[in-house]
PDB file of C-alpha atoms in Angstrom:
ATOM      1  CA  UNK M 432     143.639 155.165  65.866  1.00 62.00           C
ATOM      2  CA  UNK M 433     141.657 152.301  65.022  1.00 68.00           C
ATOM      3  CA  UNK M 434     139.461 150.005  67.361  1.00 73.00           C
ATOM      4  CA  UNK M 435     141.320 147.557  69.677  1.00 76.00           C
ATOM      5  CA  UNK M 436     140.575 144.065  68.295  1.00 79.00           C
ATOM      6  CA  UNK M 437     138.615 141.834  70.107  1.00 83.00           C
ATOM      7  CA  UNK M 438     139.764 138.629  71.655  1.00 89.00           C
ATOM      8  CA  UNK M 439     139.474 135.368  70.213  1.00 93.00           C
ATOM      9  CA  UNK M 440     140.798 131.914  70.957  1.00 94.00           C
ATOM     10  CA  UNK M 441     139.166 128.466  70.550  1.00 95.00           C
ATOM     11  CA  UNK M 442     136.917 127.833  73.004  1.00 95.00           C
ATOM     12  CA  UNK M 443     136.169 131.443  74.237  1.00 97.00           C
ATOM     13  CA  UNK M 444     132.964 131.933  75.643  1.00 97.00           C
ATOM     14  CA  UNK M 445     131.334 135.452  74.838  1.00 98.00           C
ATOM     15  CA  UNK M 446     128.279 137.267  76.420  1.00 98.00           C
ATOM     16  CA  UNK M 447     126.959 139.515  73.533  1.00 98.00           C
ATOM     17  CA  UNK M 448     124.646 142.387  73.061  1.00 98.00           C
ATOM     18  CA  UNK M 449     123.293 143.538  69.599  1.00 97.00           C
ATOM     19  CA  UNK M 450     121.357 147.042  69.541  1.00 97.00           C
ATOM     20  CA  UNK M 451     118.887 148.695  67.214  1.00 97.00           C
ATOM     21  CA  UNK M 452     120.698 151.283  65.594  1.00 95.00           C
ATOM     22  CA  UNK M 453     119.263 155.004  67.574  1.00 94.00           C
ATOM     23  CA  UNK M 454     117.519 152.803  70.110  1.00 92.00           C
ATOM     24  CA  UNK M 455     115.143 151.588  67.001  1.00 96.00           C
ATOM     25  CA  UNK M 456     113.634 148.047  66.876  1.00 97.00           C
ATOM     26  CA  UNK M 457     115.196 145.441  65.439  1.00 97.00           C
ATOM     27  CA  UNK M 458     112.086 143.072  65.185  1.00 98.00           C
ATOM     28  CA  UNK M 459     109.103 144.645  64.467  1.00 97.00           C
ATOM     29  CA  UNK M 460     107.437 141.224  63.269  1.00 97.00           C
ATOM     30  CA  UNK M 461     107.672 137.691  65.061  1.00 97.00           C
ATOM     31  CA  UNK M 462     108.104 136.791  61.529  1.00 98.00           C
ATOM     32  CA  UNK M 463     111.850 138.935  61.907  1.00 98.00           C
ATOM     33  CA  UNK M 464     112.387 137.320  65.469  1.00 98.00           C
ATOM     34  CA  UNK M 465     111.864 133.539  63.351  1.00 97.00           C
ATOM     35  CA  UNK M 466     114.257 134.815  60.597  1.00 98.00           C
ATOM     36  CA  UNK M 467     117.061 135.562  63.130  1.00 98.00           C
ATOM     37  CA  UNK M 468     116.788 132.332  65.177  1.00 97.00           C
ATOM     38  CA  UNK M 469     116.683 130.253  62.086  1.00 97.00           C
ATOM     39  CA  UNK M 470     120.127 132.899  60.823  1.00 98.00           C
ATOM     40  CA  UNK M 471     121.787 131.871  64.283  1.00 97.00           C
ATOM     41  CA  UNK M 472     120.729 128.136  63.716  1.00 96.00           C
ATOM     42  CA  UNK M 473     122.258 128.267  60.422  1.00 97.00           C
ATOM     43  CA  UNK M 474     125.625 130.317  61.723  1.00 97.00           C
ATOM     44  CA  UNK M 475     126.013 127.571  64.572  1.00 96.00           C
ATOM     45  CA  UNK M 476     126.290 125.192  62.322  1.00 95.00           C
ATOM     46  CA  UNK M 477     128.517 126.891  59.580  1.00 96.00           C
ATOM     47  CA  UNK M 478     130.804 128.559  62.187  1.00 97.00           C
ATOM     48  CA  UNK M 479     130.791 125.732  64.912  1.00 96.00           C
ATOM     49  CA  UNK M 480     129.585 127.621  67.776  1.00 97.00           C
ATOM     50  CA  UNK M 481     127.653 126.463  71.081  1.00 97.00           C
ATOM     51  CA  UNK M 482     124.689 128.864  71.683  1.00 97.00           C
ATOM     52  CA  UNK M 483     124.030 128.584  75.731  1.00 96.00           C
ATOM     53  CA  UNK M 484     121.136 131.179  75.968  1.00 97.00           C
ATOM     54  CA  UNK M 485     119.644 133.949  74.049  1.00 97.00           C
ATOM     55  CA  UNK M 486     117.081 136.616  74.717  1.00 98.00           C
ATOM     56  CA  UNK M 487     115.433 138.514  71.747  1.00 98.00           C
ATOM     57  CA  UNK M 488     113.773 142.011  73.077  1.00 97.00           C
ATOM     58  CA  UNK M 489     112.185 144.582  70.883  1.00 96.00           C
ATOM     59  CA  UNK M 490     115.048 146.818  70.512  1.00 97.00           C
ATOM     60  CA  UNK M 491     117.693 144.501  71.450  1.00 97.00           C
ATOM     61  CA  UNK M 492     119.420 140.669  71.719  1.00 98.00           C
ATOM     62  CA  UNK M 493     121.663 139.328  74.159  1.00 98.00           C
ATOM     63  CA  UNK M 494     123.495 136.324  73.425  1.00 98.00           C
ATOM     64  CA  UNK M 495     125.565 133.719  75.683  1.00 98.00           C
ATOM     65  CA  UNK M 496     128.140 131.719  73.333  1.00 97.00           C
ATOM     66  CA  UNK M 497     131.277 129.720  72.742  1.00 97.00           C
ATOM     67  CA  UNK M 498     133.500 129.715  69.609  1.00 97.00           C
ATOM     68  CA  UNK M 499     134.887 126.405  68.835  1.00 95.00           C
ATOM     69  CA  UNK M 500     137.123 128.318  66.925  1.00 96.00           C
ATOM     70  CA  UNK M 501     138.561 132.065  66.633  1.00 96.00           C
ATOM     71  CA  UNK M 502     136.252 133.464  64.542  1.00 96.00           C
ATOM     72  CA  UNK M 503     133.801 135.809  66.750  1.00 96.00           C
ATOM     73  CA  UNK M 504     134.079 138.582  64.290  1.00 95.00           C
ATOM     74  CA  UNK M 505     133.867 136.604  61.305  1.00 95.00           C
ATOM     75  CA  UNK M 506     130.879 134.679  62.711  1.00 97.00           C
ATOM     76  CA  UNK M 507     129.391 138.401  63.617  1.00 96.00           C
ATOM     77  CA  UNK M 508     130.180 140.433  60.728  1.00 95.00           C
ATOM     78  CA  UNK M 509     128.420 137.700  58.194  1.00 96.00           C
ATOM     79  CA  UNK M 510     125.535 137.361  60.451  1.00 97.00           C
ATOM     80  CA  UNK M 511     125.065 140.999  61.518  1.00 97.00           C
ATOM     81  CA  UNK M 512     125.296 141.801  57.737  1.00 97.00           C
ATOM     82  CA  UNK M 513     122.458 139.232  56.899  1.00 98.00           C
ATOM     83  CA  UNK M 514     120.200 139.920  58.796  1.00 98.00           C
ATOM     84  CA  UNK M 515     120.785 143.709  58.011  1.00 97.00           C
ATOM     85  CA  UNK M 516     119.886 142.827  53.889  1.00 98.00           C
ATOM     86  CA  UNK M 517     116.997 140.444  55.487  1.00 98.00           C
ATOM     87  CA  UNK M 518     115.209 143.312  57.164  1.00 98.00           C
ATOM     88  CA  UNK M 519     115.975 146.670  54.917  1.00 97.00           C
ATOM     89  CA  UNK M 520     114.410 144.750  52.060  1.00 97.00           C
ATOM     90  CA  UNK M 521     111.113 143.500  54.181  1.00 97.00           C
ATOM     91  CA  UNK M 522     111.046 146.226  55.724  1.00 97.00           C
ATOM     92  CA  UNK M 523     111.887 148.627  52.867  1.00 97.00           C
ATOM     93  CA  UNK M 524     114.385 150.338  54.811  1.00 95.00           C
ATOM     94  CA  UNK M 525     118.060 151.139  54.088  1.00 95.00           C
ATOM     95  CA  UNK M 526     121.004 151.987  56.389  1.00 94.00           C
ATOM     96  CA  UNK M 527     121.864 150.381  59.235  1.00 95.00           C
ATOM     97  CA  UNK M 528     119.390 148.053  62.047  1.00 97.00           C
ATOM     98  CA  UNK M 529     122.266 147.768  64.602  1.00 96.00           C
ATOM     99  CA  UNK M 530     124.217 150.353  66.936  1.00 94.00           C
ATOM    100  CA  UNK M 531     127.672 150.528  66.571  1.00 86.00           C
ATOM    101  CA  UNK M 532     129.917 147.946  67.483  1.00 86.00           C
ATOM    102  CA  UNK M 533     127.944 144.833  68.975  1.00 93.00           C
ATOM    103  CA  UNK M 534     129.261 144.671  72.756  1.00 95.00           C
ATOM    104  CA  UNK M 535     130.961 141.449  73.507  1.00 96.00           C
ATOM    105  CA  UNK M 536     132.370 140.035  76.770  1.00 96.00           C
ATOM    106  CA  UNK M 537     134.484 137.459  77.668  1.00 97.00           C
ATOM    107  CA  UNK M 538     132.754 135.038  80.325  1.00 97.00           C
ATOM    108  CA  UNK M 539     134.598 132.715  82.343  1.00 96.00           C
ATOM    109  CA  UNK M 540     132.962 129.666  81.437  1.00 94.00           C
ATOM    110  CA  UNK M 541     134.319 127.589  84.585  1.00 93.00           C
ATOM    111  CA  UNK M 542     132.917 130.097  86.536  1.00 93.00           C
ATOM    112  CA  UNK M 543     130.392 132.619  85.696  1.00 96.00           C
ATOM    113  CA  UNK M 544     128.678 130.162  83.007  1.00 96.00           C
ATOM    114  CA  UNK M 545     125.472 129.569  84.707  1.00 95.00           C
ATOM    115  CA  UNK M 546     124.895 133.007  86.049  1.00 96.00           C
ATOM    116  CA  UNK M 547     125.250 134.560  82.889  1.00 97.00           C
ATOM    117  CA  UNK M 548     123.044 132.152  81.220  1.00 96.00           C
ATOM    118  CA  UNK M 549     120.426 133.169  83.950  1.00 96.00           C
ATOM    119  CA  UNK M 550     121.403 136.428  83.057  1.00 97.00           C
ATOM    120  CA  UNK M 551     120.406 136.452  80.068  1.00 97.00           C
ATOM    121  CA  UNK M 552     116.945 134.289  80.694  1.00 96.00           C
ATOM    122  CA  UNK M 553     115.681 136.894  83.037  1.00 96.00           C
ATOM    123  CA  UNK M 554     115.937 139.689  80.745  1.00 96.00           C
ATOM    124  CA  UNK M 555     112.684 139.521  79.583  1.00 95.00           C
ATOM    125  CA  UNK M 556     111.211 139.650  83.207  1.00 93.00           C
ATOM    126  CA  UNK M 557     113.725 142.464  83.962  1.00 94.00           C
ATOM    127  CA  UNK M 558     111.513 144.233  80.796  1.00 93.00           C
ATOM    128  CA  UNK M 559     108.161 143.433  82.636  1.00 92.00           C
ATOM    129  CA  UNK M 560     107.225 141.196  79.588  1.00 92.00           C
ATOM    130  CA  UNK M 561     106.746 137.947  81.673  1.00 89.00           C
ATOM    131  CA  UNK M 562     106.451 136.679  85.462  1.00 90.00           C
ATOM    132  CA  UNK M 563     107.514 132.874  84.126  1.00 90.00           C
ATOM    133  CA  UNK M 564     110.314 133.041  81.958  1.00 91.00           C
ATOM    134  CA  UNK M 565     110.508 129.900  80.512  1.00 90.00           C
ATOM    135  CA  UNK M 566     107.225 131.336  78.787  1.00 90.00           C
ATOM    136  CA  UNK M 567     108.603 134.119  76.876  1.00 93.00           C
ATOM    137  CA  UNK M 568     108.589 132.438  73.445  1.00 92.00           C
ATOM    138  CA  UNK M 569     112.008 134.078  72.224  1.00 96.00           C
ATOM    139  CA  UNK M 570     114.259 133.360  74.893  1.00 95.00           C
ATOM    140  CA  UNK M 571     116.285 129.543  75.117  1.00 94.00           C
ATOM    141  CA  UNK M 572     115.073 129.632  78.997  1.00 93.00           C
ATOM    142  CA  UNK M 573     112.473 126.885  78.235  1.00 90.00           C
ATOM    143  CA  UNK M 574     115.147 124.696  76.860  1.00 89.00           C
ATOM    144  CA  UNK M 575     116.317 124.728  80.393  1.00 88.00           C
ATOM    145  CA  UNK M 576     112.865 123.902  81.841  1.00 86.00           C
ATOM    146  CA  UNK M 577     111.856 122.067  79.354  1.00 75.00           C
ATOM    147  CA  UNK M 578     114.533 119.947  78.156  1.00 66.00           C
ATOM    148  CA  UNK M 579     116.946 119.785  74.855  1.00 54.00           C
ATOM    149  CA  UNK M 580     113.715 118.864  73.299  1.00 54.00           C
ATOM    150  CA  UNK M 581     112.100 121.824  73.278  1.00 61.00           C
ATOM    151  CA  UNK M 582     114.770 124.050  71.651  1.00 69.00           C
ATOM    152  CA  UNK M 583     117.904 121.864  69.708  1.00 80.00           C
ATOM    153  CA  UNK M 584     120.015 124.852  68.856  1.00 90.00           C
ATOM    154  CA  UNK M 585     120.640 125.311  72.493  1.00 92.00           C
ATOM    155  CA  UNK M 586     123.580 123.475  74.821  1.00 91.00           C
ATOM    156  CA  UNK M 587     122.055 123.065  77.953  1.00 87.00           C
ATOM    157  CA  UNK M 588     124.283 120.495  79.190  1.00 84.00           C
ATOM    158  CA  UNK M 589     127.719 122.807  80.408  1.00 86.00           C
ATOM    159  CA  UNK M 590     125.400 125.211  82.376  1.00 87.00           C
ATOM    160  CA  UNK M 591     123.110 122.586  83.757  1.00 83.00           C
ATOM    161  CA  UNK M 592     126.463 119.893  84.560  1.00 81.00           C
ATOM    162  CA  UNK M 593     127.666 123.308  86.463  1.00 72.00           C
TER     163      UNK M 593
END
């Protein structure tokens, strides 16, 4: 039997969570932490998503989103894929960098929108990495502190309007 397939409509708003495969690092370099911001910058655009929050970790990303259109596994397959090739070849690795089957959860976005975005913006102070959040350099909590300014790729506005 194969795996049930996940749910998609336009406007669906997804909490995510990528793994490194066998509880392995997926960034071992800020220089791989730049790469996949710049890969989600470049998938927003190409697969028309809204990015509310992210948190990159060692071993680990969580993600807050909203597809414009159906197309969460499209959108996730192309950019799990890339930034697989990306780091096996700087890395001079093969095989795979993430576990399984990314976990990905429907969020009411009427609802639960701002509480998973603060979710997601405390992780790194969950991890004992930080005691001010909007510090920790690879998470879109400044862009809540701080303003659109300070990080574009993020939509503040729905979770701050809420």
């Amino acid at each position: 039997m194969g795996r049930p397939k996940r749910i998609q409509f336009p406007g669906a708003c997804y909490y995510i969570e990528l793994r490194g495969n066998n509880k392995q690092d997926i960034f071992l370099s800020n220089q791989d932490r730049r790469h996949f911001l710049n890969l989600l910058r470049a998938y927003r655009e190409r697969y028309d998503l809204k990015v509310y929050a992210y948190c990159l970790m060692s071993g680990y990303v969580l993600l807050l989103l909203e597809t414009v259109k159906p197309n969460l596994a499209r959108f996730m397959q192309g950019f799990n894929t890339v930034y697989t090739k990306y780091f096996n070849t700087q890395h001079n690795t093969s095989g795979h960098v993430f576990q399984g089957r990314y976990l990905a959860y429907v969020v009411d976005k009427e609802n639960r929108l701002p509480e998973m975005a603060t979710h997601v913006h405390l992780e790194c102070l969950r991890a004992g990495l930080t005691s001010k959040p909007w510090r920790y350099q690879w998470s879109s909590c400044s862009a809540y502190v701080e303003g659109e300014a300070a990080e574009p790729m993020v939509d503040s506005g729905p979770v701050l309007k809420r």
